[in-house]
Amino acid sequence: MSLESVFYAGQTSVTGGREGRALSTDGALDLPLSTPRELGGAGGPGTNPEQLFAAGHSACFLGAMKLASIQAKVSLPETTRVTSKVGLGKDADGNYGLEVELRIAIPGFSREQAQALVESAHQTCPYSRAIRGNVDVTLIVED
């Protein structure tokens, strides 16, 4: 897929890999990185690529849900929550890969209303579109 126009581009640089630092060129992001104990690291105070991907996907998905709610002419509550869990593992061929679980809670919405918004958002969210067909994504609508 090729974009016809780019509205915004975030740019970061990382030094030191999983035990390093992530910096955005605009200075808004300055994070220490550390490897979790589960991956053989010290489990230091920094974040990691899986957490950063989860945060990005959650934020992007919530934005797509807001767009879907406008199109559906419903008001999305401010307390709407998207929780993303990104798992790192190996596939049957021994290659590293990711899996994603998105848990979505929309207070005051019926399960059917929430499911419709979630499905619409999943079709338009740039993160969901970027990983479609390459990463297993489980969508869970919570009560």
mmCIF file of N, CA and C in Angstrom:
data_model
loop_
_atom_site.group_PDB
_atom_site.id
_atom_site.type_symbol
_atom_site.label_atom_id
_atom_site.label_comp_id
_atom_site.label_asym_id
_atom_site.label_seq_id
_atom_site.Cartn_x
_atom_site.Cartn_y
_atom_site.Cartn_z
ATOM 1 N N MET A 1 0.849 -1.180 0.000
ATOM 2 C CA MET A 1 0.000 0.000 0.000
ATOM 3 C C MET A 1 0.890 1.237 0.000
ATOM 4 N N SER A 2 0.574 2.149 -0.846
ATOM 5 C CA SER A 2 1.314 3.397 -0.937
ATOM 6 C C SER A 2 0.383 4.550 -0.571
ATOM 7 N N LEU A 3 0.863 5.473 0.244
ATOM 8 C CA LEU A 3 0.054 6.625 0.639
ATOM 9 C C LEU A 3 0.109 7.701 -0.432
ATOM 10 N N GLU A 4 -1.026 8.318 -0.689
ATOM 11 C CA GLU A 4 -1.063 9.436 -1.632
ATOM 12 C C GLU A 4 -0.559 10.712 -0.987
ATOM 13 N N SER A 5 -0.790 10.847 0.310
ATOM 14 C CA SER A 5 -0.277 12.004 1.046
ATOM 15 C C SER A 5 -0.027 11.596 2.491
ATOM 16 N N VAL A 6 0.914 12.262 3.122
ATOM 17 C CA VAL A 6 1.256 12.002 4.521
ATOM 18 C C VAL A 6 0.869 13.234 5.320
ATOM 19 N N PHE A 7 0.005 13.055 6.327
ATOM 20 C CA PHE A 7 -0.454 14.165 7.161
ATOM 21 C C PHE A 7 0.527 14.477 8.284
ATOM 22 N N TYR A 8 1.183 13.435 8.791
ATOM 23 C CA TYR A 8 2.101 13.588 9.914
ATOM 24 C C TYR A 8 3.037 12.390 9.914
ATOM 25 N N ALA A 9 4.277 12.600 10.320
ATOM 26 C CA ALA A 9 5.237 11.509 10.466
ATOM 27 C C ALA A 9 5.959 11.672 11.795
ATOM 28 N N GLY A 10 5.809 10.689 12.663
ATOM 29 C CA GLY A 10 6.569 10.667 13.908
ATOM 30 C C GLY A 10 7.933 10.064 13.626
ATOM 31 N N GLN A 11 8.950 10.585 14.283
ATOM 32 C CA GLN A 11 10.297 10.080 14.044
ATOM 33 C C GLN A 11 11.017 9.914 15.368
ATOM 34 N N THR A 12 11.586 8.728 15.563
ATOM 35 C CA THR A 12 12.359 8.459 16.772
ATOM 36 C C THR A 12 13.687 7.823 16.395
ATOM 37 N N SER A 13 14.619 7.907 17.309
ATOM 38 C CA SER A 13 15.896 7.214 17.188
ATOM 39 C C SER A 13 16.108 6.412 18.456
ATOM 40 N N VAL A 14 16.657 5.219 18.297
ATOM 41 C CA VAL A 14 16.962 4.364 19.441
ATOM 42 C C VAL A 14 18.444 4.052 19.410
ATOM 43 N N THR A 15 19.068 4.157 20.563
ATOM 44 C CA THR A 15 20.447 3.713 20.736
ATOM 45 C C THR A 15 20.448 2.659 21.836
ATOM 46 N N GLY A 16 21.309 1.680 21.718
ATOM 47 C CA GLY A 16 21.449 0.683 22.767
ATOM 48 C C GLY A 16 20.452 -0.461 22.719
ATOM 49 N N GLY A 17 19.604 -0.514 21.699
ATOM 50 C CA GLY A 17 18.651 -1.619 21.577
ATOM 51 C C GLY A 17 17.697 -1.709 22.751
ATOM 52 N N ARG A 18 17.426 -2.920 23.204
ATOM 53 C CA ARG A 18 16.473 -3.132 24.302
ATOM 54 C C ARG A 18 16.998 -2.614 25.645
ATOM 55 N N GLU A 19 18.246 -2.292 25.720
ATOM 56 C CA GLU A 19 18.827 -1.727 26.950
ATOM 57 C C GLU A 19 19.284 -0.296 26.697
ATOM 58 N N GLY A 20 18.569 0.393 25.860
ATOM 59 C CA GLY A 20 19.004 1.722 25.458
ATOM 60 C C GLY A 20 18.029 2.823 25.792
ATOM 61 N N ARG A 21 17.862 3.709 24.834
ATOM 62 C CA ARG A 21 17.028 4.892 25.018
ATOM 63 C C ARG A 21 16.344 5.206 23.696
ATOM 64 N N ALA A 22 15.068 5.618 23.799
ATOM 65 C CA ALA A 22 14.299 6.039 22.627
ATOM 66 C C ALA A 22 14.034 7.525 22.736
ATOM 67 N N LEU A 23 14.356 8.254 21.680
ATOM 68 C CA LEU A 23 14.176 9.704 21.652
ATOM 69 C C LEU A 23 13.447 10.105 20.381
ATOM 70 N N SER A 24 12.468 10.992 20.520
ATOM 71 C CA SER A 24 11.819 11.535 19.324
ATOM 72 C C SER A 24 12.562 12.793 18.902
ATOM 73 N N THR A 25 12.510 13.080 17.612
ATOM 74 C CA THR A 25 13.236 14.237 17.100
ATOM 75 C C THR A 25 12.669 15.552 17.612
ATOM 76 N N ASP A 26 11.389 15.557 18.019
ATOM 77 C CA ASP A 26 10.799 16.797 18.546
ATOM 78 C C ASP A 26 10.973 16.940 20.056
ATOM 79 N N GLY A 27 11.599 15.946 20.702
ATOM 80 C CA GLY A 27 11.855 16.016 22.135
ATOM 81 C C GLY A 27 10.689 15.602 23.017
ATOM 82 N N ALA A 28 9.535 15.284 22.435
ATOM 83 C CA ALA A 28 8.366 14.912 23.233
ATOM 84 C C ALA A 28 8.515 13.533 23.874
ATOM 85 N N LEU A 29 9.329 12.678 23.288
ATOM 86 C CA LEU A 29 9.523 11.322 23.789
ATOM 87 C C LEU A 29 10.986 11.130 24.154
ATOM 88 N N ASP A 30 11.222 10.722 25.380
ATOM 89 C CA ASP A 30 12.573 10.431 25.854
ATOM 90 C C ASP A 30 12.435 9.322 26.892
ATOM 91 N N LEU A 31 12.617 8.083 26.443
ATOM 92 C CA LEU A 31 12.329 6.940 27.304
ATOM 93 C C LEU A 31 13.511 5.992 27.429
ATOM 94 N N PRO A 32 13.776 5.529 28.659
ATOM 95 C CA PRO A 32 14.739 4.444 28.811
ATOM 96 C C PRO A 32 14.084 3.135 28.377
ATOM 97 N N LEU A 33 14.877 2.249 27.813
ATOM 98 C CA LEU A 33 14.409 0.936 27.393
ATOM 99 C C LEU A 33 15.096 -0.127 28.230
ATOM 100 N N SER A 34 14.362 -1.167 28.558
ATOM 101 C CA SER A 34 14.969 -2.279 29.286
ATOM 102 C C SER A 34 14.274 -3.580 28.903
ATOM 103 N N THR A 35 15.029 -4.655 28.969
ATOM 104 C CA THR A 35 14.517 -5.969 28.614
ATOM 105 C C THR A 35 13.805 -6.587 29.812
ATOM 106 N N PRO A 36 12.571 -7.072 29.614
ATOM 107 C CA PRO A 36 11.846 -7.718 30.709
ATOM 108 C C PRO A 36 12.563 -8.985 31.192
ATOM 109 N N ARG A 37 12.345 -9.331 32.438
ATOM 110 C CA ARG A 37 12.940 -10.555 32.993
ATOM 111 C C ARG A 37 12.547 -11.784 32.170
ATOM 112 N N GLU A 38 11.290 -11.794 31.679
ATOM 113 C CA GLU A 38 10.798 -12.939 30.904
ATOM 114 C C GLU A 38 11.611 -13.176 29.635
ATOM 115 N N LEU A 39 12.319 -12.141 29.190
ATOM 116 C CA LEU A 39 13.161 -12.264 27.997
ATOM 117 C C LEU A 39 14.641 -12.339 28.349
ATOM 118 N N GLY A 40 14.934 -12.568 29.630
ATOM 119 C CA GLY A 40 16.315 -12.714 30.064
ATOM 120 C C GLY A 40 16.987 -11.431 30.492
ATOM 121 N N GLY A 41 16.230 -10.346 30.560
ATOM 122 C CA GLY A 41 16.796 -9.065 30.967
ATOM 123 C C GLY A 41 16.700 -8.841 32.463
ATOM 124 N N ALA A 42 17.161 -7.686 32.877
ATOM 125 C CA ALA A 42 17.142 -7.325 34.294
ATOM 126 C C ALA A 42 15.776 -6.813 34.738
ATOM 127 N N GLY A 43 14.904 -6.526 33.776
ATOM 128 C CA GLY A 43 13.593 -5.997 34.155
ATOM 129 C C GLY A 43 13.704 -4.621 34.765
ATOM 130 N N GLY A 44 14.591 -3.818 34.219
ATOM 131 C CA GLY A 44 14.825 -2.470 34.741
ATOM 132 C C GLY A 44 13.628 -1.553 34.589
ATOM 133 N N PRO A 45 13.818 -0.285 34.921
ATOM 134 C CA PRO A 45 12.708 0.667 34.955
ATOM 135 C C PRO A 45 12.218 1.144 33.587
ATOM 136 N N GLY A 46 12.879 0.761 32.522
ATOM 137 C CA GLY A 46 12.491 1.252 31.202
ATOM 138 C C GLY A 46 11.341 0.480 30.591
ATOM 139 N N THR A 47 10.868 0.980 29.482
ATOM 140 C CA THR A 47 9.808 0.315 28.729
ATOM 141 C C THR A 47 10.434 -0.598 27.681
ATOM 142 N N ASN A 48 9.619 -1.164 26.807
ATOM 143 C CA ASN A 48 10.132 -2.078 25.795
ATOM 144 C C ASN A 48 9.287 -1.970 24.525
ATOM 145 N N PRO A 49 9.763 -2.539 23.422
ATOM 146 C CA PRO A 49 9.033 -2.410 22.163
ATOM 147 C C PRO A 49 7.592 -2.924 22.225
ATOM 148 N N GLU A 50 7.358 -3.992 22.980
ATOM 149 C CA GLU A 50 6.009 -4.542 23.061
ATOM 150 C C GLU A 50 5.060 -3.567 23.758
ATOM 151 N N GLN A 51 5.511 -2.939 24.835
ATOM 152 C CA GLN A 51 4.677 -1.948 25.525
ATOM 153 C C GLN A 51 4.434 -0.730 24.643
ATOM 154 N N LEU A 52 5.456 -0.300 23.923
ATOM 155 C CA LEU A 52 5.299 0.860 23.046
ATOM 156 C C LEU A 52 4.324 0.558 21.910
ATOM 157 N N PHE A 53 4.416 -0.640 21.343
ATOM 158 C CA PHE A 53 3.475 -1.028 20.294
ATOM 159 C C PHE A 53 2.058 -1.087 20.857
ATOM 160 N N ALA A 54 1.916 -1.661 22.048
ATOM 161 C CA ALA A 54 0.596 -1.763 22.683
ATOM 162 C C ALA A 54 -0.003 -0.381 22.924
ATOM 163 N N ALA A 55 0.799 0.544 23.413
ATOM 164 C CA ALA A 55 0.306 1.909 23.663
ATOM 165 C C ALA A 55 -0.093 2.586 22.358
ATOM 166 N N GLY A 56 0.737 2.448 21.345
ATOM 167 C CA GLY A 56 0.430 3.053 20.054
ATOM 168 C C GLY A 56 -0.836 2.481 19.438
ATOM 169 N N HIS A 57 -0.976 1.162 19.500
ATOM 170 C CA HIS A 57 -2.159 0.528 18.917
ATOM 171 C C HIS A 57 -3.416 0.935 19.685
ATOM 172 N N SER A 58 -3.345 0.953 21.014
ATOM 173 C CA SER A 58 -4.510 1.363 21.822
ATOM 174 C C SER A 58 -4.943 2.783 21.492
ATOM 175 N N ALA A 59 -3.991 3.696 21.439
ATOM 176 C CA ALA A 59 -4.315 5.102 21.165
ATOM 177 C C ALA A 59 -4.889 5.264 19.763
ATOM 178 N N CYS A 60 -4.282 4.604 18.797
ATOM 179 C CA CYS A 60 -4.747 4.693 17.415
ATOM 180 C C CYS A 60 -6.135 4.074 17.278
ATOM 181 N N PHE A 61 -6.350 2.938 17.929
ATOM 182 C CA PHE A 61 -7.636 2.254 17.848
ATOM 183 C C PHE A 61 -8.737 3.101 18.472
ATOM 184 N N LEU A 62 -8.437 3.748 19.591
ATOM 185 C CA LEU A 62 -9.428 4.622 20.221
ATOM 186 C C LEU A 62 -9.760 5.796 19.298
ATOM 187 N N GLY A 63 -8.769 6.322 18.605
ATOM 188 C CA GLY A 63 -9.024 7.377 17.623
ATOM 189 C C GLY A 63 -9.932 6.894 16.503
ATOM 190 N N ALA A 64 -9.711 5.671 16.042
ATOM 191 C CA ALA A 64 -10.564 5.093 15.000
ATOM 192 C C ALA A 64 -11.979 4.861 15.526
ATOM 193 N N MET A 65 -12.098 4.521 16.803
ATOM 194 C CA MET A 65 -13.428 4.350 17.399
ATOM 195 C C MET A 65 -14.162 5.683 17.479
ATOM 196 N N LYS A 66 -13.428 6.748 17.775
ATOM 197 C CA LYS A 66 -14.055 8.078 17.805
ATOM 198 C C LYS A 66 -14.588 8.438 16.423
ATOM 199 N N LEU A 67 -13.820 8.160 15.395
ATOM 200 C CA LEU A 67 -14.277 8.408 14.029
ATOM 201 C C LEU A 67 -15.515 7.563 13.716
ATOM 202 N N ALA A 68 -15.483 6.295 14.105
ATOM 203 C CA ALA A 68 -16.629 5.406 13.866
ATOM 204 C C ALA A 68 -17.867 5.898 14.601
ATOM 205 N N SER A 69 -17.680 6.432 15.811
ATOM 206 C CA SER A 69 -18.837 6.929 16.575
ATOM 207 C C SER A 69 -19.438 8.171 15.911
ATOM 208 N N ILE A 70 -18.600 9.022 15.350
ATOM 209 C CA ILE A 70 -19.098 10.203 14.630
ATOM 210 C C ILE A 70 -19.898 9.757 13.409
ATOM 211 N N GLN A 71 -19.358 8.797 12.682
ATOM 212 C CA GLN A 71 -20.054 8.290 11.496
ATOM 213 C C GLN A 71 -21.375 7.619 11.862
ATOM 214 N N ALA A 72 -21.419 6.980 13.047
ATOM 215 C CA ALA A 72 -22.641 6.310 13.501
ATOM 216 C C ALA A 72 -23.584 7.266 14.225
ATOM 217 N N LYS A 73 -23.130 8.520 14.380
ATOM 218 C CA LYS A 73 -23.927 9.554 15.055
ATOM 219 C C LYS A 73 -24.276 9.174 16.496
ATOM 220 N N VAL A 74 -23.265 8.640 17.192
ATOM 221 C CA VAL A 74 -23.390 8.346 18.619
ATOM 222 C C VAL A 74 -22.230 9.009 19.342
ATOM 223 N N SER A 75 -22.421 9.259 20.616
ATOM 224 C CA SER A 75 -21.390 9.915 21.415
ATOM 225 C C SER A 75 -20.592 8.863 22.183
ATOM 226 N N LEU A 76 -19.300 8.841 21.943
ATOM 227 C CA LEU A 76 -18.423 7.900 22.629
ATOM 228 C C LEU A 76 -18.062 8.474 23.995
ATOM 229 N N PRO A 77 -18.337 7.750 25.086
ATOM 230 C CA PRO A 77 -18.026 8.273 26.419
ATOM 231 C C PRO A 77 -16.527 8.529 26.599
ATOM 232 N N GLU A 78 -16.193 9.555 27.379
ATOM 233 C CA GLU A 78 -14.784 9.867 27.673
ATOM 234 C C GLU A 78 -14.100 8.715 28.402
ATOM 235 N N THR A 79 -14.885 7.886 29.079
ATOM 236 C CA THR A 79 -14.323 6.774 29.851
ATOM 237 C C THR A 79 -14.124 5.512 29.010
ATOM 238 N N THR A 80 -14.340 5.612 27.704
ATOM 239 C CA THR A 80 -14.076 4.471 26.822
ATOM 240 C C THR A 80 -12.602 4.097 26.951
ATOM 241 N N ARG A 81 -12.344 2.783 27.029
ATOM 242 C CA ARG A 81 -10.974 2.318 27.274
ATOM 243 C C ARG A 81 -10.598 1.219 26.277
ATOM 244 N N VAL A 82 -9.400 1.322 25.750
ATOM 245 C CA VAL A 82 -8.828 0.263 24.922
ATOM 246 C C VAL A 82 -7.556 -0.209 25.617
ATOM 247 N N THR A 83 -7.518 -1.488 25.945
ATOM 248 C CA THR A 83 -6.352 -2.087 26.582
ATOM 249 C C THR A 83 -5.743 -3.079 25.604
ATOM 250 N N SER A 84 -4.483 -2.884 25.294
ATOM 251 C CA SER A 84 -3.804 -3.732 24.322
ATOM 252 C C SER A 84 -2.744 -4.579 25.017
ATOM 253 N N LYS A 85 -2.739 -5.851 24.667
ATOM 254 C CA LYS A 85 -1.685 -6.755 25.140
ATOM 255 C C LYS A 85 -0.958 -7.268 23.905
ATOM 256 N N VAL A 86 0.339 -7.040 23.842
ATOM 257 C CA VAL A 86 1.149 -7.487 22.710
ATOM 258 C C VAL A 86 2.080 -8.587 23.195
ATOM 259 N N GLY A 87 1.913 -9.760 22.620
ATOM 260 C CA GLY A 87 2.750 -10.895 22.980
ATOM 261 C C GLY A 87 3.852 -11.101 21.960
ATOM 262 N N LEU A 88 5.034 -11.432 22.453
ATOM 263 C CA LEU A 88 6.187 -11.751 21.610
ATOM 264 C C LEU A 88 6.470 -13.232 21.776
ATOM 265 N N GLY A 89 6.607 -13.937 20.678
ATOM 266 C CA GLY A 89 6.889 -15.364 20.753
ATOM 267 C C GLY A 89 7.434 -15.874 19.442
ATOM 268 N N LYS A 90 7.401 -17.195 19.301
ATOM 269 C CA LYS A 90 7.871 -17.837 18.072
ATOM 270 C C LYS A 90 6.717 -18.597 17.436
ATOM 271 N N ASP A 91 6.720 -18.612 16.105
ATOM 272 C CA ASP A 91 5.706 -19.374 15.384
ATOM 273 C C ASP A 91 6.186 -20.819 15.199
ATOM 274 N N ALA A 92 5.402 -21.614 14.478
ATOM 275 C CA ALA A 92 5.712 -23.029 14.290
ATOM 276 C C ALA A 92 7.035 -23.249 13.561
ATOM 277 N N ASP A 93 7.469 -22.263 12.787
ATOM 278 C CA ASP A 93 8.736 -22.367 12.063
ATOM 279 C C ASP A 93 9.922 -21.844 12.867
ATOM 280 N N GLY A 94 9.667 -21.379 14.091
ATOM 281 C CA GLY A 94 10.740 -20.862 14.933
ATOM 282 C C GLY A 94 11.065 -19.402 14.708
ATOM 283 N N ASN A 95 10.247 -18.702 13.918
ATOM 284 C CA ASN A 95 10.466 -17.277 13.669
ATOM 285 C C ASN A 95 9.768 -16.442 14.734
ATOM 286 N N TYR A 96 10.389 -15.341 15.116
ATOM 287 C CA TYR A 96 9.778 -14.441 16.092
ATOM 288 C C TYR A 96 8.586 -13.728 15.475
ATOM 289 N N GLY A 97 7.597 -13.485 16.294
ATOM 290 C CA GLY A 97 6.411 -12.786 15.828
ATOM 291 C C GLY A 97 5.639 -12.193 16.992
ATOM 292 N N LEU A 98 4.580 -11.499 16.653
ATOM 293 C CA LEU A 98 3.732 -10.842 17.647
ATOM 294 C C LEU A 98 2.310 -11.370 17.550
ATOM 295 N N GLU A 99 1.583 -11.232 18.653
ATOM 296 C CA GLU A 99 0.139 -11.409 18.663
ATOM 297 C C GLU A 99 -0.436 -10.273 19.493
ATOM 298 N N VAL A 100 -1.652 -9.862 19.157
ATOM 299 C CA VAL A 100 -2.268 -8.707 19.812
ATOM 300 C C VAL A 100 -3.650 -9.078 20.326
ATOM 301 N N GLU A 101 -3.928 -8.619 21.533
ATOM 302 C CA GLU A 101 -5.275 -8.717 22.099
ATOM 303 C C GLU A 101 -5.714 -7.306 22.467
ATOM 304 N N LEU A 102 -6.856 -6.885 21.923
ATOM 305 C CA LEU A 102 -7.426 -5.584 22.267
ATOM 306 C C LEU A 102 -8.700 -5.818 23.064
ATOM 307 N N ARG A 103 -8.745 -5.253 24.269
ATOM 308 C CA ARG A 103 -9.948 -5.304 25.111
ATOM 309 C C ARG A 103 -10.549 -3.908 25.111
ATOM 310 N N ILE A 104 -11.810 -3.834 24.720
ATOM 311 C CA ILE A 104 -12.461 -2.539 24.562
ATOM 312 C C ILE A 104 -13.663 -2.462 25.488
ATOM 313 N N ALA A 105 -13.729 -1.396 26.280
ATOM 314 C CA ALA A 105 -14.862 -1.155 27.177
ATOM 315 C C ALA A 105 -15.489 0.185 26.809
ATOM 316 N N ILE A 106 -16.789 0.156 26.493
ATOM 317 C CA ILE A 106 -17.532 1.373 26.161
ATOM 318 C C ILE A 106 -18.717 1.460 27.121
ATOM 319 N N PRO A 107 -18.542 2.173 28.235
ATOM 320 C CA PRO A 107 -19.613 2.268 29.228
ATOM 321 C C PRO A 107 -20.907 2.824 28.628
ATOM 322 N N GLY A 108 -22.023 2.186 28.992
ATOM 323 C CA GLY A 108 -23.324 2.663 28.550
ATOM 324 C C GLY A 108 -23.767 2.150 27.191
ATOM 325 N N PHE A 109 -22.923 1.411 26.496
ATOM 326 C CA PHE A 109 -23.275 0.868 25.183
ATOM 327 C C PHE A 109 -23.683 -0.592 25.332
ATOM 328 N N SER A 110 -24.646 -1.018 24.541
ATOM 329 C CA SER A 110 -24.991 -2.436 24.502
ATOM 330 C C SER A 110 -23.836 -3.179 23.835
ATOM 331 N N ARG A 111 -23.794 -4.477 24.047
ATOM 332 C CA ARG A 111 -22.741 -5.280 23.424
ATOM 333 C C ARG A 111 -22.797 -5.140 21.897
ATOM 334 N N GLU A 112 -24.002 -5.105 21.342
ATOM 335 C CA GLU A 112 -24.156 -4.995 19.890
ATOM 336 C C GLU A 112 -23.645 -3.649 19.378
ATOM 337 N N GLN A 113 -23.983 -2.560 20.078
ATOM 338 C CA GLN A 113 -23.493 -1.230 19.681
ATOM 339 C C GLN A 113 -21.973 -1.185 19.745
ATOM 340 N N ALA A 114 -21.433 -1.687 20.854
ATOM 341 C CA ALA A 114 -19.983 -1.669 21.045
ATOM 342 C C ALA A 114 -19.290 -2.509 19.979
ATOM 343 N N GLN A 115 -19.818 -3.696 19.711
ATOM 344 C CA GLN A 115 -19.210 -4.586 18.721
ATOM 345 C C GLN A 115 -19.189 -3.935 17.340
ATOM 346 N N ALA A 116 -20.263 -3.241 16.987
ATOM 347 C CA ALA A 116 -20.320 -2.569 15.682
ATOM 348 C C ALA A 116 -19.248 -1.485 15.574
ATOM 349 N N LEU A 117 -19.067 -0.694 16.637
ATOM 350 C CA LEU A 117 -18.026 0.344 16.617
ATOM 351 C C LEU A 117 -16.634 -0.274 16.553
ATOM 352 N N VAL A 118 -16.428 -1.338 17.316
ATOM 353 C CA VAL A 118 -15.129 -2.007 17.346
ATOM 354 C C VAL A 118 -14.789 -2.570 15.964
ATOM 355 N N GLU A 119 -15.740 -3.216 15.327
ATOM 356 C CA GLU A 119 -15.494 -3.777 13.991
ATOM 357 C C GLU A 119 -15.181 -2.676 12.982
ATOM 358 N N SER A 120 -15.910 -1.575 13.053
ATOM 359 C CA SER A 120 -15.653 -0.445 12.155
ATOM 360 C C SER A 120 -14.257 0.130 12.396
ATOM 361 N N ALA A 121 -13.909 0.315 13.666
ATOM 362 C CA ALA A 121 -12.588 0.855 14.011
ATOM 363 C C ALA A 121 -11.475 -0.070 13.541
ATOM 364 N N HIS A 122 -11.687 -1.363 13.662
ATOM 365 C CA HIS A 122 -10.665 -2.334 13.264
ATOM 366 C C HIS A 122 -10.396 -2.272 11.755
ATOM 367 N N GLN A 123 -11.395 -1.870 10.989
ATOM 368 C CA GLN A 123 -11.224 -1.745 9.540
ATOM 369 C C GLN A 123 -10.473 -0.476 9.153
ATOM 370 N N THR A 124 -10.555 0.570 9.985
ATOM 371 C CA THR A 124 -9.947 1.857 9.619
ATOM 372 C C THR A 124 -8.693 2.217 10.403
ATOM 373 N N CYS A 125 -8.474 1.620 11.563
ATOM 374 C CA CYS A 125 -7.297 1.944 12.388
ATOM 375 C C CYS A 125 -6.013 1.644 11.605
ATOM 376 N N PRO A 126 -5.127 2.629 11.447
ATOM 377 C CA PRO A 126 -3.889 2.395 10.704
ATOM 378 C C PRO A 126 -3.019 1.267 11.279
ATOM 379 N N TYR A 127 -2.978 1.120 12.599
ATOM 380 C CA TYR A 127 -2.210 0.010 13.185
ATOM 381 C C TYR A 127 -2.843 -1.324 12.794
ATOM 382 N N SER A 128 -4.159 -1.426 12.949
ATOM 383 C CA SER A 128 -4.846 -2.673 12.588
ATOM 384 C C SER A 128 -4.635 -3.001 11.117
ATOM 385 N N ARG A 129 -4.707 -1.992 10.274
ATOM 386 C CA ARG A 129 -4.507 -2.204 8.841
ATOM 387 C C ARG A 129 -3.062 -2.628 8.540
ATOM 388 N N ALA A 130 -2.117 -2.040 9.253
ATOM 389 C CA ALA A 130 -0.704 -2.335 8.995
ATOM 390 C C ALA A 130 -0.346 -3.783 9.326
ATOM 391 N N ILE A 131 -0.982 -4.340 10.334
ATOM 392 C CA ILE A 131 -0.614 -5.695 10.761
ATOM 393 C C ILE A 131 -1.580 -6.767 10.255
ATOM 394 N N ARG A 132 -2.661 -6.360 9.592
ATOM 395 C CA ARG A 132 -3.664 -7.320 9.107
ATOM 396 C C ARG A 132 -3.016 -8.359 8.197
ATOM 397 N N GLY A 133 -3.319 -9.625 8.467
ATOM 398 C CA GLY A 133 -2.783 -10.709 7.659
ATOM 399 C C GLY A 133 -1.395 -11.146 8.073
ATOM 400 N N ASN A 134 -0.796 -10.456 9.032
ATOM 401 C CA ASN A 134 0.556 -10.782 9.469
ATOM 402 C C ASN A 134 0.635 -11.039 10.968
ATOM 403 N N VAL A 135 -0.292 -10.461 11.723
ATOM 404 C CA VAL A 135 -0.320 -10.593 13.182
ATOM 405 C C VAL A 135 -1.734 -10.988 13.590
ATOM 406 N N ASP A 136 -1.850 -12.036 14.403
ATOM 407 C CA ASP A 136 -3.168 -12.420 14.914
ATOM 408 C C ASP A 136 -3.644 -11.371 15.904
ATOM 409 N N VAL A 137 -4.863 -10.865 15.686
ATOM 410 C CA VAL A 137 -5.462 -9.859 16.563
ATOM 411 C C VAL A 137 -6.779 -10.412 17.093
ATOM 412 N N THR A 138 -6.919 -10.399 18.418
ATOM 413 C CA THR A 138 -8.160 -10.803 19.068
ATOM 414 C C THR A 138 -8.827 -9.554 19.615
ATOM 415 N N LEU A 139 -10.088 -9.344 19.240
ATOM 416 C CA LEU A 139 -10.871 -8.205 19.719
ATOM 417 C C LEU A 139 -11.858 -8.705 20.761
ATOM 418 N N ILE A 140 -11.820 -8.113 21.950
ATOM 419 C CA ILE A 140 -12.719 -8.511 23.034
ATOM 420 C C ILE A 140 -13.485 -7.287 23.501
ATOM 421 N N VAL A 141 -14.807 -7.328 23.359
ATOM 422 C CA VAL A 141 -15.658 -6.252 23.861
ATOM 423 C C VAL A 141 -16.044 -6.607 25.288
ATOM 424 N N GLU A 142 -15.665 -5.740 26.221
ATOM 425 C CA GLU A 142 -15.975 -5.973 27.630
ATOM 426 C C GLU A 142 -17.261 -5.267 28.014
ATOM 427 N N ASP A 143 -17.932 -5.821 29.015
ATOM 428 C CA ASP A 143 -19.151 -5.189 29.537
ATOM 429 C C ASP A 143 -18.815 -4.031 30.439
#
